[in-house]
Short mmCIF file of C-alpha atoms in Angstrom, two decimals:
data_model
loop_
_atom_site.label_atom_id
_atom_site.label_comp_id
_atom_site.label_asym_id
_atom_site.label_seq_id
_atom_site.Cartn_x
_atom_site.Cartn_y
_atom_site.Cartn_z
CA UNK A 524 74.64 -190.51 154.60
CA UNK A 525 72.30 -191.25 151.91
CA UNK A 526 68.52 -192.35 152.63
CA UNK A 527 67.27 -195.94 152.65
CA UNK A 528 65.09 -194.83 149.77
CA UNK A 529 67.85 -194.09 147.68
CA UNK A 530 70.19 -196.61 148.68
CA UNK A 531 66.97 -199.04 147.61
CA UNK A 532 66.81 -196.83 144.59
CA UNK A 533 70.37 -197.57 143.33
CA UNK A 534 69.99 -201.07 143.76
CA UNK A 535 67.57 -202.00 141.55
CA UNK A 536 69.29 -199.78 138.92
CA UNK A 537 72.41 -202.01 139.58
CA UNK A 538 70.58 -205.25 139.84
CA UNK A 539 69.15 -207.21 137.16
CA UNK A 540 64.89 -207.60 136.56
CA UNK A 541 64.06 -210.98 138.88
CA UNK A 542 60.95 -210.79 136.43
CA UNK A 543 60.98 -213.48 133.78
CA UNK A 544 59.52 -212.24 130.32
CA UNK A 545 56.54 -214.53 129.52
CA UNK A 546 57.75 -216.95 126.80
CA UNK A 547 55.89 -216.20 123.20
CA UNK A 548 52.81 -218.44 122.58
CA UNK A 549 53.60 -221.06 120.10
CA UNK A 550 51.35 -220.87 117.33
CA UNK A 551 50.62 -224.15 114.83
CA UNK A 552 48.79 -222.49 112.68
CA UNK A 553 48.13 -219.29 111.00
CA UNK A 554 45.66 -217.09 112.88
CA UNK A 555 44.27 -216.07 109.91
CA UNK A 556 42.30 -218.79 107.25
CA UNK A 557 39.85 -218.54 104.89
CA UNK A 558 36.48 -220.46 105.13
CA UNK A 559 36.14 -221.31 102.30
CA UNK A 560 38.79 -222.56 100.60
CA UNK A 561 40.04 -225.60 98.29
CA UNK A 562 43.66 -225.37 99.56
CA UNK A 563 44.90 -228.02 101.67
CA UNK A 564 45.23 -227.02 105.17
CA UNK A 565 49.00 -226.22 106.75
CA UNK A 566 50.44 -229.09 109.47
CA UNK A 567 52.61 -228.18 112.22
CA UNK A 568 54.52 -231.76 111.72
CA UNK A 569 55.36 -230.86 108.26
CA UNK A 570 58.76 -232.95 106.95
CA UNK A 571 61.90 -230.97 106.49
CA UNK A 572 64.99 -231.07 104.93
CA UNK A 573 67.98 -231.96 106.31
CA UNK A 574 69.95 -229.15 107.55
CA UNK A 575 67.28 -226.26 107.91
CA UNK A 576 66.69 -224.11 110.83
CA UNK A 577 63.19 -225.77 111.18
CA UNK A 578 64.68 -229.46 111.17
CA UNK A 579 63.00 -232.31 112.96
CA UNK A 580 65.75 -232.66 115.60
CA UNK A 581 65.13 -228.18 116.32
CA UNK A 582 64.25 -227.15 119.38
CA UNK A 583 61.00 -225.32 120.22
CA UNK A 584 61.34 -221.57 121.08
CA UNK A 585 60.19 -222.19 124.84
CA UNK A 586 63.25 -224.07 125.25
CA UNK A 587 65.47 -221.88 123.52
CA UNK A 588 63.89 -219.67 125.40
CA UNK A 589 64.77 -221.08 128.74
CA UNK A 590 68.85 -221.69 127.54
CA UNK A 591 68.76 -217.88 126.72
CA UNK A 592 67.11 -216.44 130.26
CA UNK A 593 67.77 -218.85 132.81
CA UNK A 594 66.41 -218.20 136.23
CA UNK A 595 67.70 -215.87 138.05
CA UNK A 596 68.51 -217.00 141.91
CA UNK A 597 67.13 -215.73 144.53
CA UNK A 598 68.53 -213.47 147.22
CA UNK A 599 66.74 -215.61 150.01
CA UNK A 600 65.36 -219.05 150.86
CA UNK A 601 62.45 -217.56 152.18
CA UNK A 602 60.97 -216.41 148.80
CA UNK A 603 58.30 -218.09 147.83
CA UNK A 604 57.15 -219.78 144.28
CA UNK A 605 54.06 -217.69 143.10
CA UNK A 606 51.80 -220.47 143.16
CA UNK A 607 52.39 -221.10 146.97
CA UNK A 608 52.31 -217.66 147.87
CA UNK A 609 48.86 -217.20 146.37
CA UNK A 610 47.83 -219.42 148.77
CA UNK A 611 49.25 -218.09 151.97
CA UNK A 612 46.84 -216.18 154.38
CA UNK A 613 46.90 -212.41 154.46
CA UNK A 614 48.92 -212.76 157.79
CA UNK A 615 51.48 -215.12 156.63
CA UNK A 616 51.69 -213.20 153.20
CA UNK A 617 52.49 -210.14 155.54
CA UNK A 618 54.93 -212.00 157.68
CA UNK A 619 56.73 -213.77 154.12
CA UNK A 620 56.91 -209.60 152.71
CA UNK A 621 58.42 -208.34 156.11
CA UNK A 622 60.90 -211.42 156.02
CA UNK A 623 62.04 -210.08 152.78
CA UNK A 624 62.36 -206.96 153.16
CA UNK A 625 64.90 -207.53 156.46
CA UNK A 626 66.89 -209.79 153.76
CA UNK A 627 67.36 -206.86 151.55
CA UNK A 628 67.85 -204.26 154.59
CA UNK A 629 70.58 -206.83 156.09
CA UNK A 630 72.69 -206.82 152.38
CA UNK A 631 72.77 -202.91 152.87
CA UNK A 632 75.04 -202.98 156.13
CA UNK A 633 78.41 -201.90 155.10
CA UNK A 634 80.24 -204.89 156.62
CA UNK A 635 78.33 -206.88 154.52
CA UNK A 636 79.05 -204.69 151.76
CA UNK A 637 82.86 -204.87 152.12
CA UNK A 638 83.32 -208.31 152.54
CA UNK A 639 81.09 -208.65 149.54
CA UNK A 640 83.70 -206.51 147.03
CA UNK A 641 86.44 -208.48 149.18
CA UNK A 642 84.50 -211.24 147.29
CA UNK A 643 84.38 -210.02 143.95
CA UNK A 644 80.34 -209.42 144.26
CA UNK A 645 78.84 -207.20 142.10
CA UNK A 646 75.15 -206.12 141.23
CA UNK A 647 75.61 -204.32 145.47
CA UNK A 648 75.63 -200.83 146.33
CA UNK A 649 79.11 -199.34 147.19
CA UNK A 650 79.23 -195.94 148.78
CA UNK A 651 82.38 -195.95 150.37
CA UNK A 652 84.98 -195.81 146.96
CA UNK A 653 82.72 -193.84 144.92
CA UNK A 654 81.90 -190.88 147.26
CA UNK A 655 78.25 -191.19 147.13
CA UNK A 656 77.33 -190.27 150.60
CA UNK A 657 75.42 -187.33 150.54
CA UNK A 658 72.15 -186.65 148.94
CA UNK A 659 74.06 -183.88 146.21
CA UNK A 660 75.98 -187.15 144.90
CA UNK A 661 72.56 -188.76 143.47
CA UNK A 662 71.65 -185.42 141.68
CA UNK A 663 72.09 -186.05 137.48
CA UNK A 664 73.74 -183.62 135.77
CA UNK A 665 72.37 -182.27 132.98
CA UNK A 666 74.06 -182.00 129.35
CA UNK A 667 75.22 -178.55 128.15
CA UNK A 668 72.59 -177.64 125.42
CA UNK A 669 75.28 -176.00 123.31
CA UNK A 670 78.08 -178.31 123.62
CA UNK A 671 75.06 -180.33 122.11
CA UNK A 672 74.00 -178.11 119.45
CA UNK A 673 78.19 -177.54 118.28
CA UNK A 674 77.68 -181.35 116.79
CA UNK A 675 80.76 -183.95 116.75
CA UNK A 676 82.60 -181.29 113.99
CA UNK A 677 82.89 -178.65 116.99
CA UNK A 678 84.85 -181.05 119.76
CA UNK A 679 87.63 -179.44 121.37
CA UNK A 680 87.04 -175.91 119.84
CA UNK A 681 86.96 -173.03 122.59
CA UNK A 682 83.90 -171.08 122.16
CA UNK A 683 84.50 -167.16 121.45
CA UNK A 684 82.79 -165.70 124.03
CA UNK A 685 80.83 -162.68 122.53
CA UNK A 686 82.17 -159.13 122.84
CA UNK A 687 80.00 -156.44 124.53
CA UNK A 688 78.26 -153.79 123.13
CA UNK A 689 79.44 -150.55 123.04
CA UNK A 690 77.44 -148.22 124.63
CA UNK A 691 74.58 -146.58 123.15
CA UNK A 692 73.82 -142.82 124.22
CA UNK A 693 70.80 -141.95 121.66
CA UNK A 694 73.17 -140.00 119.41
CA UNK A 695 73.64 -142.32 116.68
CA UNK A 696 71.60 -141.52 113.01
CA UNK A 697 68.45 -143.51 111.79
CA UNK A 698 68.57 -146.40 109.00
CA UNK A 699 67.17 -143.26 106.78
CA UNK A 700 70.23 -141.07 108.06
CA UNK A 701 72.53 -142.92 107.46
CA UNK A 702 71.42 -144.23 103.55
CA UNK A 703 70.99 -140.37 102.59
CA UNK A 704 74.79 -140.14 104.31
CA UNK A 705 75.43 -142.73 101.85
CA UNK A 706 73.84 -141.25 98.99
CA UNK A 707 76.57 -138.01 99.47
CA UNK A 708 78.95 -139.68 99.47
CA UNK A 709 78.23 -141.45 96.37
CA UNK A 710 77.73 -137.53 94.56
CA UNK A 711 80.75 -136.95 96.24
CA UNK A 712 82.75 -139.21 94.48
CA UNK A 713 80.89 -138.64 91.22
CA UNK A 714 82.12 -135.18 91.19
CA UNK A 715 85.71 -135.80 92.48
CA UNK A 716 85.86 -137.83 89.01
CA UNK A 717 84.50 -134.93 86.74
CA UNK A 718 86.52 -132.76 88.12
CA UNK A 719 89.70 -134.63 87.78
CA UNK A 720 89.70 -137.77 85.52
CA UNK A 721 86.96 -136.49 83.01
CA UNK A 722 89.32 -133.54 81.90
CA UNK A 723 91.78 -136.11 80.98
CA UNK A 724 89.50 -137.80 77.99
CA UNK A 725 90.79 -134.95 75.77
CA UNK A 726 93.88 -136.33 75.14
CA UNK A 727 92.13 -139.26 73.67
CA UNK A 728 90.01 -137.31 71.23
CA UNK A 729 90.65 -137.19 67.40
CA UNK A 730 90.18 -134.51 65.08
CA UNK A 731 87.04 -134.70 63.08
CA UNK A 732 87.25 -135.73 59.05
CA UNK A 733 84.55 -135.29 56.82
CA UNK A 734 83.86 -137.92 54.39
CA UNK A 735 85.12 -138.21 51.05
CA UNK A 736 83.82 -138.95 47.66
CA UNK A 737 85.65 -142.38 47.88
CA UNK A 738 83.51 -142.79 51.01
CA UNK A 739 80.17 -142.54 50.57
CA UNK A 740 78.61 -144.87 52.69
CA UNK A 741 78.44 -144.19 56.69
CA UNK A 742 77.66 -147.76 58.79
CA UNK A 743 76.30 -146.73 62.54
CA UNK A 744 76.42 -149.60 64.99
CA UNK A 745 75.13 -149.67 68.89
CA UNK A 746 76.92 -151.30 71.89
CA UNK A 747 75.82 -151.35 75.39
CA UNK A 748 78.39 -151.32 78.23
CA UNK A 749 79.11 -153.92 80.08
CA UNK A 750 75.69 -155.79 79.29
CA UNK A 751 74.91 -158.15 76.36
CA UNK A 752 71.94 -157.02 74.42
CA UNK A 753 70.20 -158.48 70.87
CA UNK A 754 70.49 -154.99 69.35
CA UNK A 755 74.09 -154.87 69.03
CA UNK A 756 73.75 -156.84 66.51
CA UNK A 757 72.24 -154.72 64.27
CA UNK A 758 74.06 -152.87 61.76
CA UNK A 759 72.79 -149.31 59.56
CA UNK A 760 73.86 -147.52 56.85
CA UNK A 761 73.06 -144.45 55.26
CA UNK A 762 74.21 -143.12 51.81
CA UNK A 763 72.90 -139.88 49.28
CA UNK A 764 72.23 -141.51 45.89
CA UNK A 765 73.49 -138.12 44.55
CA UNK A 766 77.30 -139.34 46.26
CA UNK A 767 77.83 -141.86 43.91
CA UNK A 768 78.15 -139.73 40.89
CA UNK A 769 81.24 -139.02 41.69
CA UNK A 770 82.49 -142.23 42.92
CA UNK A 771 83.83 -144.85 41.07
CA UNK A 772 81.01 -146.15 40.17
CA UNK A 773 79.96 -142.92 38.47
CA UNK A 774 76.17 -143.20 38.39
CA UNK A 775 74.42 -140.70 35.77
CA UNK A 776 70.89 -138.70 36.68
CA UNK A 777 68.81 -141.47 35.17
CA UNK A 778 70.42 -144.17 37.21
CA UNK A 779 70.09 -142.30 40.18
CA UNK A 780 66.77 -141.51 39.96
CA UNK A 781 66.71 -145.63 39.35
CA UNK A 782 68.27 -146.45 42.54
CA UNK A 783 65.51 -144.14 44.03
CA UNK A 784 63.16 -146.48 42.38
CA UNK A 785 64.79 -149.45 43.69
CA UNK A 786 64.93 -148.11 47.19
CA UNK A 787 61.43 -147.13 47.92
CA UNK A 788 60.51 -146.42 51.02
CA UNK A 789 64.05 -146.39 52.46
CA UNK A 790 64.71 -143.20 50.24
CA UNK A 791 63.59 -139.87 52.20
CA UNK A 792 63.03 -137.08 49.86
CA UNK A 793 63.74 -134.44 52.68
CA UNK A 794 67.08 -135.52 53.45
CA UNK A 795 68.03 -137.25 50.19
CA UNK A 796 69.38 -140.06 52.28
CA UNK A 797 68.67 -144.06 51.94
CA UNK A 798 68.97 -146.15 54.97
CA UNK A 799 69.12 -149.37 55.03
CA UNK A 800 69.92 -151.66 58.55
CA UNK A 801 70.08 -155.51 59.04
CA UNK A 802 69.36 -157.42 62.36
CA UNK A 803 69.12 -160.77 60.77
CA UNK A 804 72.30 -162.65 61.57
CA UNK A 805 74.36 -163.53 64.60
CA UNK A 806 76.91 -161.02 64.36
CA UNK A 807 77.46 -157.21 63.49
CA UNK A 808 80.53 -158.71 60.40
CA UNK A 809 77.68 -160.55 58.78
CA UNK A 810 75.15 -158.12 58.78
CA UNK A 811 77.56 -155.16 57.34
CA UNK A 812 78.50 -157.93 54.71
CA UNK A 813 74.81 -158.55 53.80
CA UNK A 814 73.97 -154.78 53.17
CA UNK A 815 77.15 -154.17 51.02
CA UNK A 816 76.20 -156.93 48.72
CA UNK A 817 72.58 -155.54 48.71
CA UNK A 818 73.66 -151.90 47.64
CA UNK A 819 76.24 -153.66 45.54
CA UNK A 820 73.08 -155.33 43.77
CA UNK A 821 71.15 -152.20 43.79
CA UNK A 822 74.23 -150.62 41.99
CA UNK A 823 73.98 -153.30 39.41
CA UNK A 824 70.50 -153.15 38.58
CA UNK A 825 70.52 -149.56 38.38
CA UNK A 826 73.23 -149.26 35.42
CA UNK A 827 70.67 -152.44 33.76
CA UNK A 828 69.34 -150.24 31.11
CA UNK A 829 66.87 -152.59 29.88
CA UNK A 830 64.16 -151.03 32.11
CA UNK A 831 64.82 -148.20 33.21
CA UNK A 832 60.93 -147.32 35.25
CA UNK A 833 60.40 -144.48 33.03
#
């Protein structure tokens, strides 16, 4: 059987506050004016319009207030008005409190009790359909944190329950073990690959060809695999002056030694070669196309006998 203490406990959770809220002060006027000031001053009597929320006919908020909260009724006849019981002695103020308090005790019997939820009461304590007897039934049970922390999205989803560990019996490698175990393996693999795939690249090589005299000029280009890089844009070429004697455009000593002229620095007298490269334009076509027409040029203006830099 649950103590008195509780019992009074779980009544005045079920019953309503007896204590009126203290009704707002109704103010006229601004609390705040200035002094000095040429404005006219506010009225509380101000006319309105007809139809507004602050009409004439309105109500004040105390008695809206008192429609909203009535008073509540008291439990007993014997409960005194505030007013008179300020002015009771200590002895009768004593004798009013213990007069009370068998009011309240006499509402917790359980005959009184039953015949009130024969009634239809409510706002009384019932014990007897709600099985809380013991002290255990008053005890709040706390929310699962992780049912909490799953959110509204997890509802109705089993949680996995972890698996356990396997056991650990110090023989396992280090972090630093285990990447240089990685690190073979990788070698590993690099060699099973030169042994067997790289031999098979020889069936995709081509015999060799030297250049011809129809085909003097070599163009060198650079890629980088699988990145994109500015410098495969750039396109070179490389040619001997003394090749295009016997080209078509049959070139004779003095023109050559022209087009040596006209190449400058890009001639090197060690090699005998010219090279020439272009970086200038988006793409390696247009850059091949702009040094053919400049050796094309060259060409020209070496066979221009009008000057001939002697």
């Amino acid at each position: 059987m649950a103590s008195i203490t509780r019992r009074l406990l779980l009544q005045s959770r079920q019953c309503p506050s007896r204590i009126r809220s203290r009704a707002p002060t109704n103010h006229t006027t601004t609390r705040w004016q200035r002094p000095m000031s040429a404005t006219a001053r506010r009225c509380a009597n101000e006319p309105t319009k007809e139809g507004s929320a602050t009409a004439a006919d309105a109500k004040p908020p105390t008695d809206l207030l008192e429609e909203l909260v009535p008073s509540l009724p008291q439990e007993s006849e014997t409960n005194a008005k505030p007013t008179r019981f300020s002015k009771l002695t200590p002895a009768e103020r004593e004798a009013e409190m213990l007069s009370n308090l068998r009011t309240s005790l006499a509402q917790l019997d359980p005959s009184v009790v039953a015949d009130a939820l024969r009634k239809g009461d409510r706002g009384l304590p019932s014990t007897a359909d709600f099985g809380l007897e013991a002290d255990e039934d008053f005890e709040l049970e706390e929310d699962d944190r992780r049912k909490i922390a799953q959110g509204f999205w997890a509802e109705g989803e089993t949680e996995e329950e972890p698996e356990p560990d396997e056991d650990y019996y110090g023989d396992d490698l280090t972090s630093h073990g285990h990447g240089e175990l990685a690190m073979h393996r990788e070698l590993r693999e690099y060699a099973r690959l030169i042994a067997w795939e790289l031999p098979l690249l020889s069936h995709l090589a081509r015999p060799f060809t030297p250049p011809t005299s129809t085909t003097p000029f070599r163009f060198r280009y650079t890629s980088y695999l699988g990145e994109s890089h500015p410098a495969t844009n750039k396109v070179v070429v490389e040619f001997s002056p003394q090749d295009l004697s016997s080209t078509p455009h049959a070139l004779t000593p003095p023109q050559i030694n022209k087009l040596i002229k006209l190449a400058g620095p890009r001639y090197n007298p060690h090699t005998s070669i010219v090279k020439m490269s272009c970086e200038t334009h988006d793409t390696q076509s247009q850059n091949k196309r702009f040094l053919a027409s400049t050796i094309t040029s060259l060409i020209d203006e070496a066979k221009n006998g009008s000057d001939m830099f002697d």
